Coordinates of C-alpha atoms in Angstrom, one line a residue:
M570 CA -8.0 15.8 21.2
M571 CA -11.0 17.9 20.3
L572 CA -14.2 17.2 22.1
T573 CA -17.5 16.4 20.4
R574 CA -20.5 18.3 21.7
T575 CA -21.7 15.3 23.6
Q576 CA -18.3 15.0 25.3
A577 CA -18.2 18.7 26.0
L578 CA -21.6 18.5 27.7
A579 CA -20.4 15.6 29.9
L580 CA -17.4 17.5 31.0
E581 CA -19.6 19.5 33.4
Q582 CA -20.1 16.4 35.6
A583 CA -16.7 14.7 35.1
S584 CA -15.5 13.1 38.3
G585 CA -12.3 14.2 40.0
A586 CA -10.1 11.6 38.4
E587 CA -11.7 11.9 35.0
F588 CA -11.5 15.7 35.1
K589 CA -7.8 15.5 36.2
T590 CA -7.2 13.5 33.0
L591 CA -9.0 16.1 30.9
G592 CA -7.0 18.9 32.5
L593 CA -3.8 17.1 31.6
Q594 CA -5.0 16.7 28.1
A595 CA -5.8 20.4 27.8
A596 CA -2.4 21.4 29.1
A597 CA -0.8 19.0 26.6
V598 CA -2.7 20.6 23.7
R599 CA -1.4 24.0 24.9
D600 CA 2.2 22.7 25.2
M601 CA 2.1 21.1 21.8
H602 CA 0.7 24.1 19.9
W603 CA 1.9 27.1 22.0
G604 CA 5.1 25.8 23.8
R605 CA 6.3 26.5 27.3
T606 CA 5.9 30.2 27.0
L607 CA 2.8 32.2 28.0
T608 CA 2.3 35.7 26.5
Y609 CA 0.7 39.0 27.4
S610 CA 0.2 42.3 25.7
R611 CA 1.6 45.5 27.3
K612 CA -1.0 48.1 26.5
V613 CA -2.9 51.2 27.5
F614 CA -6.7 51.2 27.7
V615 CA -8.5 54.2 26.2
P616 CA -12.2 54.3 27.1
L617 CA -13.2 56.6 24.2
T618 CA -16.7 56.9 25.6
N619 CA -18.4 55.3 28.6
M620 CA -21.9 56.1 27.3
C621 CA -23.7 53.2 25.7
R622 CA -27.2 52.4 24.4
D623 CA -27.2 49.0 26.2
D624 CA -28.1 48.4 29.9
C625 CA -26.3 45.2 30.9
G626 CA -27.3 43.9 34.3
Y627 CA -23.6 43.6 35.5
C628 CA -21.9 46.7 34.0
T629 CA -20.4 49.6 35.9
F630 CA -18.4 50.9 33.0
V631 CA -21.4 52.6 31.4
Q632 CA -22.5 56.0 32.5
K633 CA -25.7 57.7 31.4
P634 CA -25.8 61.3 30.2
G635 CA -26.4 63.5 33.2
S636 CA -24.0 61.5 35.3
P637 CA -20.9 63.7 36.1
N638 CA -18.7 60.8 34.9
A639 CA -20.3 60.4 31.5
R640 CA -17.9 61.5 28.8
V641 CA -16.4 61.3 25.4
M642 CA -12.6 61.6 25.5
T643 CA -11.1 64.5 23.5
P644 CA -8.3 63.8 21.1
D645 CA -5.8 65.5 23.4
E646 CA -6.9 63.3 26.3
V647 CA -6.5 60.2 24.1
M648 CA -3.1 61.1 22.9
A649 CA -1.8 62.0 26.4
V650 CA -2.6 58.5 27.5
V651 CA -1.0 57.1 24.3
H652 CA 2.2 59.0 24.7
E653 CA 2.6 58.1 28.4
G654 CA 2.0 54.5 27.5
E655 CA 4.6 54.7 24.8
R656 CA 7.1 56.1 27.4
L657 CA 6.3 53.1 29.6
G658 CA 7.1 50.6 26.8
C659 CA 3.5 49.8 25.7
K660 CA 3.0 48.4 22.2
E661 CA -0.8 48.5 22.0
V662 CA -3.7 51.0 22.5
L663 CA -6.9 49.2 23.3
F664 CA -9.9 51.4 22.4
S665 CA -12.9 50.3 24.5
L666 CA -16.2 52.1 24.2
G667 CA -19.8 51.8 24.8
E668 CA -21.9 50.7 21.9
K669 CA -23.6 53.3 19.6
P670 CA -24.5 55.8 22.3
E671 CA -25.3 58.4 19.6
L672 CA -28.3 56.2 18.5
R673 CA -29.9 56.6 22.0
Y674 CA -28.7 59.9 23.5
P675 CA -28.7 63.4 22.1
Q676 CA -25.9 64.3 24.4
A677 CA -23.6 61.7 22.7
R678 CA -24.6 63.1 19.3
E679 CA -23.8 66.6 20.5
A680 CA -20.4 65.6 21.8
L681 CA -19.5 63.9 18.6
A682 CA -20.7 66.9 16.5
Q683 CA -18.4 69.2 18.5
L684 CA -15.5 66.8 17.5
G685 CA -16.6 66.9 13.8
H686 CA -18.2 63.5 13.7
S687 CA -21.7 61.9 13.5
S688 CA -20.8 58.4 14.7
M689 CA -18.5 56.9 17.3
V690 CA -17.0 54.6 14.7
D691 CA -15.9 57.6 12.6
Y692 CA -14.3 59.3 15.6
L693 CA -12.7 56.0 16.5
A694 CA -11.2 55.7 13.0
Q695 CA -9.8 59.2 13.3
M696 CA -8.1 58.5 16.6
C697 CA -6.6 55.2 15.3
E698 CA -5.1 57.2 12.4
R699 CA -3.6 59.6 15.0
V700 CA -2.1 56.8 17.0
L701 CA -0.4 55.4 13.9
A702 CA 0.8 58.9 12.8
E703 CA 2.0 60.2 16.1
S704 CA 3.2 57.2 18.1
S705 CA 4.8 53.8 17.8
L706 CA 1.8 51.9 19.1
L707 CA -0.7 49.6 17.4
P708 CA -4.5 50.3 17.8
H709 CA -6.8 47.5 18.8
V710 CA -10.5 48.4 18.7
N711 CA -13.3 46.9 20.8
A712 CA -16.3 48.8 19.6
G713 CA -19.0 46.1 19.9
T714 CA -21.2 45.1 17.0
L715 CA -20.1 46.5 13.7
S716 CA -21.5 46.7 10.2
D717 CA -19.6 45.8 7.0
E718 CA -19.0 49.5 6.4
D719 CA -17.7 49.9 10.0
I720 CA -15.2 47.1 9.6
H721 CA -14.1 48.4 6.2
K722 CA -13.4 51.8 7.7
L723 CA -11.5 50.5 10.8
K724 CA -9.4 47.7 9.2
P725 CA -6.8 50.0 7.5
V726 CA -6.1 51.8 10.8
S727 CA -6.4 49.0 13.4
A728 CA -4.1 46.0 13.9
S729 CA -7.0 43.8 15.3
M730 CA -10.5 44.1 16.6
G731 CA -12.4 42.5 19.4
M732 CA -15.9 41.9 20.8
M733 CA -17.0 39.5 23.4
L734 CA -19.6 37.1 22.1
E735 CA -20.5 36.5 25.8
N736 CA -23.2 33.9 25.0
V737 CA -25.4 32.8 22.2
S738 CA -28.5 32.2 24.4
R739 CA -31.5 34.2 23.4
R740 CA -32.9 33.4 26.8
L741 CA -30.5 35.9 28.4
I742 CA -32.2 38.8 26.6
Q743 CA -35.5 38.1 28.3
R744 CA -36.8 40.4 31.1
G745 CA -34.9 39.8 34.3
E746 CA -31.9 38.3 32.6
A747 CA -28.4 39.8 32.1
H748 CA -28.9 41.1 28.6
Y749 CA -32.5 42.4 28.8
A750 CA -32.8 45.8 27.1
C751 CA -29.5 45.4 25.3
P752 CA -30.1 45.5 21.5
D753 CA -26.4 44.9 20.8
K754 CA -26.4 41.7 23.0
V755 CA -29.0 40.0 20.8
P756 CA -26.9 36.9 19.9
V757 CA -27.5 37.1 16.1
Q758 CA -26.1 40.6 16.0
R759 CA -22.9 39.6 17.7
I760 CA -22.5 36.5 15.5
R761 CA -23.0 38.6 12.4
T762 CA -20.1 40.9 13.5
L763 CA -17.9 37.9 13.9
E764 CA -18.9 36.7 10.5
R765 CA -18.2 40.1 8.9
A766 CA -14.8 40.3 10.5
G767 CA -14.0 36.9 9.1
E768 CA -15.2 37.8 5.6
Q769 CA -13.0 40.9 5.7
G770 CA -9.9 39.2 7.1
V771 CA -9.7 40.9 10.5
P772 CA -7.6 39.2 13.3
F773 CA -10.3 39.0 16.0
T774 CA -10.6 38.6 19.7
T775 CA -13.8 37.2 21.2
G776 CA -14.8 35.2 24.2
I777 CA -17.5 34.1 26.7
L778 CA -18.6 35.6 29.9
I779 CA -19.4 32.9 32.5
G780 CA -21.6 33.2 35.5
I781 CA -24.3 35.5 34.1
G782 CA -27.1 33.0 34.4
E783 CA -26.2 30.8 31.4
T784 CA -26.3 27.0 31.5
W785 CA -23.3 24.7 30.8
S786 CA -24.9 23.7 27.5
E787 CA -25.2 27.4 26.5
R788 CA -21.5 27.8 27.2
V789 CA -20.7 24.8 25.1
D790 CA -22.8 26.1 22.2
S791 CA -21.2 29.6 22.5
L792 CA -17.7 28.1 22.1
I793 CA -18.9 25.8 19.2
T794 CA -20.3 28.9 17.4
I795 CA -16.9 30.6 17.7
N796 CA -15.1 27.5 16.6
N797 CA -17.3 27.0 13.6
L798 CA -16.7 30.6 12.5
H799 CA -12.9 30.2 12.9
R800 CA -13.0 27.0 10.8
R801 CA -14.7 29.0 8.0
Y802 CA -12.6 32.1 8.1
G803 CA -9.5 31.4 10.2
H804 CA -9.7 34.8 11.9
I805 CA -10.3 34.1 15.6
Q806 CA -6.8 34.7 17.1
E807 CA -7.9 34.5 20.7
V808 CA -10.8 33.5 22.9
I809 CA -11.2 35.0 26.4
V810 CA -12.9 33.1 29.2
Q811 CA -14.0 35.9 31.5
N812 CA -15.6 35.3 34.9
F813 CA -18.5 37.5 36.0
R814 CA -17.8 39.8 39.0
A815 CA -20.8 41.1 41.0
K816 CA -20.6 44.9 41.4
P817 CA -22.5 47.1 43.8
G818 CA -25.2 49.3 42.2
T819 CA -25.9 46.9 39.3
A820 CA -29.0 44.8 38.7
M821 CA -26.8 41.7 39.4
A822 CA -25.1 43.0 42.5
N823 CA -26.2 40.0 44.5
H824 CA -25.8 37.4 41.8
P825 CA -23.4 34.6 42.7
E826 CA -20.0 34.6 41.1
P827 CA -18.5 31.5 39.4
D828 CA -15.9 29.9 41.7
L829 CA -12.4 28.8 40.8
N830 CA -13.5 25.3 40.0
D831 CA -16.2 26.6 37.6
M832 CA -13.6 28.8 35.9
V833 CA -11.0 26.0 35.6
R834 CA -13.6 23.6 34.2
T835 CA -14.6 26.1 31.6
L836 CA -11.0 26.8 30.6
V837 CA -10.4 23.0 30.1
L838 CA -13.6 22.9 28.1
A839 CA -12.4 25.8 25.9
R840 CA -9.0 24.3 25.2
L841 CA -10.4 20.9 24.3
L842 CA -13.3 22.2 22.3
L843 CA -11.7 25.0 20.3
D844 CA -9.2 24.6 17.4
P845 CA -5.7 24.5 18.9
S846 CA -4.6 27.4 16.8
I847 CA -6.9 29.7 18.8
S848 CA -5.2 31.3 21.8
I849 CA -7.0 30.8 25.2
Q850 CA -6.8 33.8 27.5
A851 CA -7.9 34.3 31.1
P852 CA -7.6 37.7 32.9
P853 CA -5.1 37.4 35.7
N854 CA -6.4 40.4 37.7
L855 CA -9.7 38.5 38.2
Q856 CA -8.2 35.5 40.1
Q857 CA -5.0 35.4 42.1
R858 CA -4.5 31.6 41.7
F859 CA -2.6 31.8 38.4
G860 CA -1.3 28.3 38.6
A861 CA -4.8 26.8 38.3
Y862 CA -5.4 28.7 35.0
I863 CA -2.0 27.5 33.6
A864 CA -2.8 23.9 34.5
A865 CA -6.1 24.2 32.7
G866 CA -4.4 25.0 29.4
I867 CA -4.3 28.8 28.9
N868 CA -1.4 30.3 26.9
D869 CA -2.1 34.0 27.3
W870 CA -2.8 36.5 30.1
G871 CA -4.3 39.2 27.8
G872 CA -3.7 42.9 28.1
I873 CA -1.8 44.2 31.1
S874 CA -1.2 47.9 31.6
P875 CA 1.5 49.6 33.6
L876 CA -0.5 52.8 33.3
T877 CA -4.3 52.5 33.0
L878 CA -7.0 50.7 35.0
D879 CA -9.0 47.8 33.8
H880 CA -12.0 50.1 33.2
I881 CA -14.4 47.1 33.1
N882 CA -13.2 45.8 36.5
P883 CA -11.6 48.9 38.1
E884 CA -11.7 47.3 41.6
R885 CA -9.2 44.6 40.5
A886 CA -5.7 45.9 40.2
W887 CA -3.6 44.6 37.3
P888 CA -0.8 42.2 38.6
Q889 CA 2.6 43.7 38.4
I890 CA 4.3 42.1 35.4
E891 CA 7.3 40.8 37.4
S892 CA 4.9 39.2 39.9
L893 CA 3.0 37.6 37.0
R894 CA 6.4 36.5 35.5
S895 CA 7.4 34.9 38.8
S896 CA 4.0 33.1 39.2
T897 CA 4.2 31.8 35.7
A898 CA 7.8 30.7 36.2
D899 CA 6.8 28.8 39.4
C900 CA 4.6 26.7 37.1
G901 CA 7.4 26.0 34.7
Y902 CA 6.6 28.5 32.0
G903 CA 8.2 31.6 30.6
L904 CA 6.5 34.9 30.0
Q905 CA 6.9 36.9 26.8
E906 CA 5.4 40.1 25.5
R907 CA 3.3 39.7 22.3
L908 CA 1.8 42.3 20.0
A909 CA -1.9 43.0 19.1
V910 CA -1.5 40.8 16.1
Y911 CA -0.6 37.2 16.9
P912 CA 2.4 35.8 15.1
H913 CA 0.5 33.5 12.8
Y914 CA -1.5 36.4 11.3
Q915 CA 1.7 38.4 10.7
Q916 CA 2.6 35.8 8.0
Y917 CA -0.4 36.8 5.9
P918 CA -0.4 40.6 5.7
D919 CA -2.3 40.8 2.4
R920 CA -5.3 39.1 4.1
F921 CA -5.2 40.2 7.6
F922 CA -4.0 43.9 7.7
A923 CA -3.4 46.9 5.6
G924 CA -0.1 48.7 4.7
P925 CA 0.3 51.1 7.6
I926 CA -0.2 48.2 10.1
A927 CA 2.3 46.0 8.2
A928 CA 4.9 48.8 8.3
R929 CA 4.4 49.3 12.0
L930 CA 4.6 45.6 12.7
A931 CA 7.8 45.3 10.7
G932 CA 9.5 47.7 13.1
I933 CA 8.3 46.3 16.4
A934 CA 8.1 42.5 15.8
R935 CA 11.0 40.1 16.1
G936 CA 11.4 37.0 13.9
D937 CA 9.0 34.9 15.8
G938 CA 6.3 37.5 15.7
L939 CA 6.5 38.5 19.4
A940 CA 7.5 42.0 20.6
L941 CA 11.0 43.0 19.6
A942 CA 11.5 45.1 22.7
Q943 CA 10.6 43.0 25.7
C944 CA 10.0 45.1 28.8
H945 CA 11.2 43.8 32.2

């Protein structure tokens, strides 16, 4: 079943017995469309820069110029991480970076100029090219809002792209809210990026961030927005449901976090509201009770690294893969390694990726589209 908006709004207040039925329906949708195997991507995380022109109320990733930790990684630093990840069996390089710091900070422009670039997207494209030329890994880029030109530049050298929608509520950009003073978190800008990616045929990851002051109806409308875009373009390969974590030193350090019940209820909402072809992902390092997530209908654990930290939530260690495999097996499910491009999209290379990516996939994907070399 897929919920109507009215049914989705009512799910917030569903009673224990009613919600149990909905949870079973969400799990059944997952089993029917994704089987009894959950997936994850073995990857390294490369924070190309931690400078950003936005000031989100919950973020500790971003460092302002003048901070000793503010940086733009050099090519040698990037490739050192890539090669070590390759040695450890990783298949994906996730480039995460602050949004457009060069538009706000002279220091960011100077750092880019020393590397021979005028924009972070240009530098990112060059580093993706090096990953393809000098390693066996696939680049995935999470560079925030992108123009048509940006996407056109990045698509030939990246297997997939991502950007969290987070929420479509304009209320959250008002003073005192989570996205105040964040030009790239204005909902229409993020929606336009999702549209542009669809128009250009980019396998795309997006998601919602829950617990940042949004209402249930704003969560529902955010998921409906994603689903409508997917119905139009067919490019949303996965949706992440991410729970807010309060971090010391941020404007939202004392903001309450969503509890497990809130997270599970939102996962059930996502599975029953989104098209079944969209993968539902929840981050396992943010909640130790994996079984509740599986019961709510997820089919993917996202990126897990044997090498690098979760730079967005560095205080939460990644689960060891064998521990995750054991916890998943306890719930009656297998665990398999996927690639940065989900199997469905590998069937349509002419639409969803360029020649170099197709050639790389051909060498590392098995017949069902998952990773040929499964690390244990």
